PDB file of C-alpha atoms in Angstrom:
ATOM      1  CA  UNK M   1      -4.100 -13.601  16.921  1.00 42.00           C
ATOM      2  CA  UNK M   2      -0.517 -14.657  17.597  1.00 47.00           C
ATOM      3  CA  UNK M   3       1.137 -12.355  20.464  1.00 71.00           C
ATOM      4  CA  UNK M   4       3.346  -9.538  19.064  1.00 89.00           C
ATOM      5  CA  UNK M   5       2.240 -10.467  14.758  1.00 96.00           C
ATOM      6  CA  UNK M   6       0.805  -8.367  12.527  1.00 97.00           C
ATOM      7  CA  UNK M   7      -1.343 -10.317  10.275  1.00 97.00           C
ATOM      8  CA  UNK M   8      -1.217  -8.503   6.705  1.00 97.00           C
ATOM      9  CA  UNK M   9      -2.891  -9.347   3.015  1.00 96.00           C
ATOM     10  CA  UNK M  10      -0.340  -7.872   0.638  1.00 97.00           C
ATOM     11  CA  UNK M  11      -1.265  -6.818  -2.604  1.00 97.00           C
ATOM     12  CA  UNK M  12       1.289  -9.140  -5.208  1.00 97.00           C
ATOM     13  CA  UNK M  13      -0.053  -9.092  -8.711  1.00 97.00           C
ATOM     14  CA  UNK M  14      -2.109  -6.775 -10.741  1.00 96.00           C
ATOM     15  CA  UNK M  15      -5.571  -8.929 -11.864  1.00 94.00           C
ATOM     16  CA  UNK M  16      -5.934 -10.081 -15.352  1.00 90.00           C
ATOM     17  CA  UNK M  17      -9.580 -11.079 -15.195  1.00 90.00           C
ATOM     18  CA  UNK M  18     -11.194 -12.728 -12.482  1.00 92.00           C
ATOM     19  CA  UNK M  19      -9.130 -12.961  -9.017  1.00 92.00           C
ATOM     20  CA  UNK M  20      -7.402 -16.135  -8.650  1.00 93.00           C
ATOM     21  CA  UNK M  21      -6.056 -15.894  -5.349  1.00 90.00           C
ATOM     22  CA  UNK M  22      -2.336 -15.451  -6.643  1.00 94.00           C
ATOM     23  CA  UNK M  23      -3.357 -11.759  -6.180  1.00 96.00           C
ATOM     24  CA  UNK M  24      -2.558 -11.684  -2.302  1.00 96.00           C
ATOM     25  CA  UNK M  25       0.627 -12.673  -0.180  1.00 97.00           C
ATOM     26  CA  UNK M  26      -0.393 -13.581   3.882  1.00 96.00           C
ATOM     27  CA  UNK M  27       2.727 -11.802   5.548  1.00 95.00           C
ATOM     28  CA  UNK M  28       3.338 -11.925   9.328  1.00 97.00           C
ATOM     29  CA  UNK M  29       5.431  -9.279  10.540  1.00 97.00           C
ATOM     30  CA  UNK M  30       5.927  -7.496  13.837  1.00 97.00           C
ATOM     31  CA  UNK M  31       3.429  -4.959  15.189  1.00 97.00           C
ATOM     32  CA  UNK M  32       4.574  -1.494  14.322  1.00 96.00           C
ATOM     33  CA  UNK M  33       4.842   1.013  16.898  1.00 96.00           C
ATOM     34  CA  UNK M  34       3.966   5.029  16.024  1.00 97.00           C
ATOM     35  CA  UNK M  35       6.224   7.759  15.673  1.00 97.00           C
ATOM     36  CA  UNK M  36       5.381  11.571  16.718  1.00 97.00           C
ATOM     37  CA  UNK M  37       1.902  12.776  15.728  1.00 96.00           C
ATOM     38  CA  UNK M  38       0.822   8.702  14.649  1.00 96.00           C
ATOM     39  CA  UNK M  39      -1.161   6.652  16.327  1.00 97.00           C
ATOM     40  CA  UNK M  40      -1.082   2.134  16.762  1.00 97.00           C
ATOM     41  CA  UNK M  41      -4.488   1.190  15.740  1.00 96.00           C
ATOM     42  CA  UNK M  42      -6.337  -2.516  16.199  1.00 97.00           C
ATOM     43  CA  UNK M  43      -8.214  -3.118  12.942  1.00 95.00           C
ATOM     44  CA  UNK M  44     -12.008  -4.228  14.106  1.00 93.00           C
ATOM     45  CA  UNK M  45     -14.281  -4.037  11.238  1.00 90.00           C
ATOM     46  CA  UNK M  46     -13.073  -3.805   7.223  1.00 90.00           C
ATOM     47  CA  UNK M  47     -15.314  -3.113   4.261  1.00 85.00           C
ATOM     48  CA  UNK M  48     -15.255  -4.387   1.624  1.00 83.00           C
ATOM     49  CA  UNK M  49     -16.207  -2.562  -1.415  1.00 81.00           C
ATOM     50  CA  UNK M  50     -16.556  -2.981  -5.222  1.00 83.00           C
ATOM     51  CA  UNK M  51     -13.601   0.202  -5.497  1.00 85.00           C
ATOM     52  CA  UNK M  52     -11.119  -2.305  -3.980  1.00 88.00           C
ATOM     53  CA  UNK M  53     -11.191  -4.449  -7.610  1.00 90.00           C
ATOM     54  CA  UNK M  54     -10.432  -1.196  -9.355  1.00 91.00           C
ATOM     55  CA  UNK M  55      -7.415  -0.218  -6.659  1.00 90.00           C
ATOM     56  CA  UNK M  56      -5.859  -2.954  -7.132  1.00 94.00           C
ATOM     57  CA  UNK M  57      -6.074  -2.931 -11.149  1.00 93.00           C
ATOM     58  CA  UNK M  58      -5.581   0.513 -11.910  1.00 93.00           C
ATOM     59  CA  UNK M  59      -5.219   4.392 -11.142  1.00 92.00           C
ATOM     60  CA  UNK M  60      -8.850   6.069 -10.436  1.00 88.00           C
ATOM     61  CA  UNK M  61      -9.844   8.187  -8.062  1.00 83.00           C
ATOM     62  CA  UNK M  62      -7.574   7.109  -5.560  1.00 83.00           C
ATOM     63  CA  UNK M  63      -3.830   5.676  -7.024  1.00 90.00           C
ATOM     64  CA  UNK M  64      -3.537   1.940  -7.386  1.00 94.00           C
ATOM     65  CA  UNK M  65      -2.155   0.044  -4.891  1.00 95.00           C
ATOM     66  CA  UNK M  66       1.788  -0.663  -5.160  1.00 97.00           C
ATOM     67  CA  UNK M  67       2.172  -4.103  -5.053  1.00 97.00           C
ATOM     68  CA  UNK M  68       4.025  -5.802  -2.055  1.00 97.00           C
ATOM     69  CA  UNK M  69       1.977  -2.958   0.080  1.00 96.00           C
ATOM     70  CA  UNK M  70      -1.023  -4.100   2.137  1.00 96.00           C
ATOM     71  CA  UNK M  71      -4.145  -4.202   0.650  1.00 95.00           C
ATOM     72  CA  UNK M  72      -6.172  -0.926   1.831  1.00 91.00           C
ATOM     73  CA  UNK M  73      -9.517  -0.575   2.692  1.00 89.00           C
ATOM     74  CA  UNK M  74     -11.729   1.499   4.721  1.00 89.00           C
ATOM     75  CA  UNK M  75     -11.716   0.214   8.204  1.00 91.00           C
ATOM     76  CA  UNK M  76     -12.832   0.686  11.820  1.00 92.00           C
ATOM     77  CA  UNK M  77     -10.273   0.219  14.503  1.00 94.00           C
ATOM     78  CA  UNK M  78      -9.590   1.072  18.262  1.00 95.00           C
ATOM     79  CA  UNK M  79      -6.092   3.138  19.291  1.00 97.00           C
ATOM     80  CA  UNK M  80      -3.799   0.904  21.148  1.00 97.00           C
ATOM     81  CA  UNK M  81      -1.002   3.683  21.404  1.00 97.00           C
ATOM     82  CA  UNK M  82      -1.076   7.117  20.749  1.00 97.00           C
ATOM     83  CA  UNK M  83       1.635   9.691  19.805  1.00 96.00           C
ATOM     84  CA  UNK M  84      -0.892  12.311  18.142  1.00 95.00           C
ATOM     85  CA  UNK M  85      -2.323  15.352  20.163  1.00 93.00           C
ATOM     86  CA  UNK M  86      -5.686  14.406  18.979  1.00 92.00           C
ATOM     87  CA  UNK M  87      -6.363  10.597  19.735  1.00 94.00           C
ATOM     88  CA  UNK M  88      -6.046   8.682  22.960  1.00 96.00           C
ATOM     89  CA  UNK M  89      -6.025   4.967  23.637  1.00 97.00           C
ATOM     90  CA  UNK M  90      -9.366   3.376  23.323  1.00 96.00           C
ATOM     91  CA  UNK M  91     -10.783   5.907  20.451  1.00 95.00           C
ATOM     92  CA  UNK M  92     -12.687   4.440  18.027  1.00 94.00           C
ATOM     93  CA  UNK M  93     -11.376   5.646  15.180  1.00 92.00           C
ATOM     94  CA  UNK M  94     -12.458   5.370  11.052  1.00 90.00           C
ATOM     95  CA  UNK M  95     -10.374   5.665   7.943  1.00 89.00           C
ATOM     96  CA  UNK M  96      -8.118   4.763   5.104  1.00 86.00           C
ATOM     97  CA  UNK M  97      -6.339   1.719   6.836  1.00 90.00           C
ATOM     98  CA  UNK M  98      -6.178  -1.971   5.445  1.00 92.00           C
ATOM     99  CA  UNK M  99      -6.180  -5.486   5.704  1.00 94.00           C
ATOM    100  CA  UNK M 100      -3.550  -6.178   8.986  1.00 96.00           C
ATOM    101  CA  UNK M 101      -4.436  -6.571  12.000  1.00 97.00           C
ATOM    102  CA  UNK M 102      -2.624  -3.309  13.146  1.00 97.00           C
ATOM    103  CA  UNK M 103      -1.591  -0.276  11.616  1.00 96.00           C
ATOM    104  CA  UNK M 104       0.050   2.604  11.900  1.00 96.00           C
ATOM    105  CA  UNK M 105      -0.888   5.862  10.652  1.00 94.00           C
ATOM    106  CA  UNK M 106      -1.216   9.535  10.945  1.00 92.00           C
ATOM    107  CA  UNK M 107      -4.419  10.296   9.581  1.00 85.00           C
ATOM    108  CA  UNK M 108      -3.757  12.005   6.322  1.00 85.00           C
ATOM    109  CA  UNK M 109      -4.391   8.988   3.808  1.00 76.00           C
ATOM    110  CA  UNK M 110      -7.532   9.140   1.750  1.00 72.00           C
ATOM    111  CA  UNK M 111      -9.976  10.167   3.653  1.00 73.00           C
ATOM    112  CA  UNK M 112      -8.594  10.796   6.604  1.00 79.00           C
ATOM    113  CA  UNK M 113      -8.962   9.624  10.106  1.00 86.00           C
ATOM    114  CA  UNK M 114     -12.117  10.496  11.973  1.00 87.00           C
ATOM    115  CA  UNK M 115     -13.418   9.594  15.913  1.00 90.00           C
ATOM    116  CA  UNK M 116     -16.699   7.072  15.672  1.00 89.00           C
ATOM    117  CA  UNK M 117     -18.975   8.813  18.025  1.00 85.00           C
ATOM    118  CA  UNK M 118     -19.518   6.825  21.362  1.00 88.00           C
ATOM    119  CA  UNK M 119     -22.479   4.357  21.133  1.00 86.00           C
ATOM    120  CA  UNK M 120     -21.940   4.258  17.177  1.00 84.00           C
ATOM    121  CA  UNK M 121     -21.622   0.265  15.777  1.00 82.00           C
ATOM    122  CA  UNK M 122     -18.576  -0.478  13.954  1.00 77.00           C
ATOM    123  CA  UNK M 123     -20.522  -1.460  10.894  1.00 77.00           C
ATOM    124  CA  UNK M 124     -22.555   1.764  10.998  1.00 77.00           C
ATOM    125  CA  UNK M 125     -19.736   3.749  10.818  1.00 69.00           C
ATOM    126  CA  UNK M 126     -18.344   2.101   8.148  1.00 78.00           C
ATOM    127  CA  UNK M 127     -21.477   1.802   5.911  1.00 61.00           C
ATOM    128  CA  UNK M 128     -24.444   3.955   7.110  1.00 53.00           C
ATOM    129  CA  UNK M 129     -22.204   6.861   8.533  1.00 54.00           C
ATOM    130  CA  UNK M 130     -19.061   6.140   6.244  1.00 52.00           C
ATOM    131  CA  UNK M 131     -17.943   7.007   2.590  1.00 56.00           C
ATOM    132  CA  UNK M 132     -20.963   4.951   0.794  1.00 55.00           C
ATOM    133  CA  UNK M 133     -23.959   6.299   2.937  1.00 48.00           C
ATOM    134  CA  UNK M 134     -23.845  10.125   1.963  1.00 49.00           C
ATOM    135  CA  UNK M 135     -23.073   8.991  -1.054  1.00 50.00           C
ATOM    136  CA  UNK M 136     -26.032   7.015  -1.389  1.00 48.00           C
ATOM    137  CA  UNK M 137     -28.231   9.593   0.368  1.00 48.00           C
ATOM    138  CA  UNK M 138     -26.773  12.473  -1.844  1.00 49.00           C
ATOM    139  CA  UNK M 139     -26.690   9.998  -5.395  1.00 48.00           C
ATOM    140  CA  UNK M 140     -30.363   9.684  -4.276  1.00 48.00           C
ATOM    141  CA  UNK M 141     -31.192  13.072  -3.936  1.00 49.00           C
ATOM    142  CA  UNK M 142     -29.940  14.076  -6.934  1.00 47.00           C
ATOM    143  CA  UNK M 143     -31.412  11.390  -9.008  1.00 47.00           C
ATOM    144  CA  UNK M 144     -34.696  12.411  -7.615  1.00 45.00           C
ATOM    145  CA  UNK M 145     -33.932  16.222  -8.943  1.00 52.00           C
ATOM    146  CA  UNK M 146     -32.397  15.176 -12.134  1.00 52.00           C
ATOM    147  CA  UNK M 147     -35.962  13.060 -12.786  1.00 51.00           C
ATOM    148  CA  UNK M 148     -38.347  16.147 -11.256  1.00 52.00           C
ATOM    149  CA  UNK M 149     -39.575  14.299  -8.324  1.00 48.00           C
TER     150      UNK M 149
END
């Protein structure tokens, strides 16, 4: 990582069939610092999900992406700096964050911001423990109910 960069995909055309690559601009900018009740978080893990396409196509159950903003994603990441009453550097945090190598946020995006419990993996949290495992778990259960098992 270059000293003092934030390393960004930014979103820069809508997709008109299969991606092409012309789709994403690699920006380099300076790290952003938080205001009052934000926190500076250091992107560790991203997923990567098949909801992405459709954010970056179209309105759904989240609005599309603007273009020229960063691509967002569901992410784990650790606080660097903290200006909220609620986080402290070195949390592990999840949430609605995207593809840069730091961002700045205060939480109440899409899903919101959440502490990883101590111990959890990265990848857990983001998969197992994140938005697509209850879902799975809950899809499941009612799939089973819906077919009388």
């Amino acid at each position: 990582m270059t000293e003092g960069k934030n390393r960004q995909w930014v979103l820069n055309a809508r997709p008109a069939g299969k991606l092409t690559g012309e789709e994403f601009l690699w920006h380099e900018v300076p790290i952003p610092r938080p205001s009052d009740g934000q926190v500076l978080i250091r992107t560790l893990w991203l997923s990567v999900d098949p909801a992405q396409r459709i954010w970056i196509a179209r309105d759904s159950g989240k609005p599309a992406i603007p273009l020229g903003d960063v691509m967002q994603t569901f992410a784990v990441g650790q606080v660097i700096e903290s200006c909220h009453p609620d986080f402290k550097p070195g949390d592990v945090m999840r949430g609605d964050l995207s593809w840069q190598d730091y961002v700045v946020t205060d939480g109440k995006g899409f899903g919101g911001m959440q502490k990883v419990a101590p111990g959890t993996r990265p990848n857990l949290a983001l998969s197992l423990f994140g938005v697509n495992g209850p879902d799975i778990v809950f899809r499941d259960d009612r799939d089973r109910q819906d077919q009388g098992w």
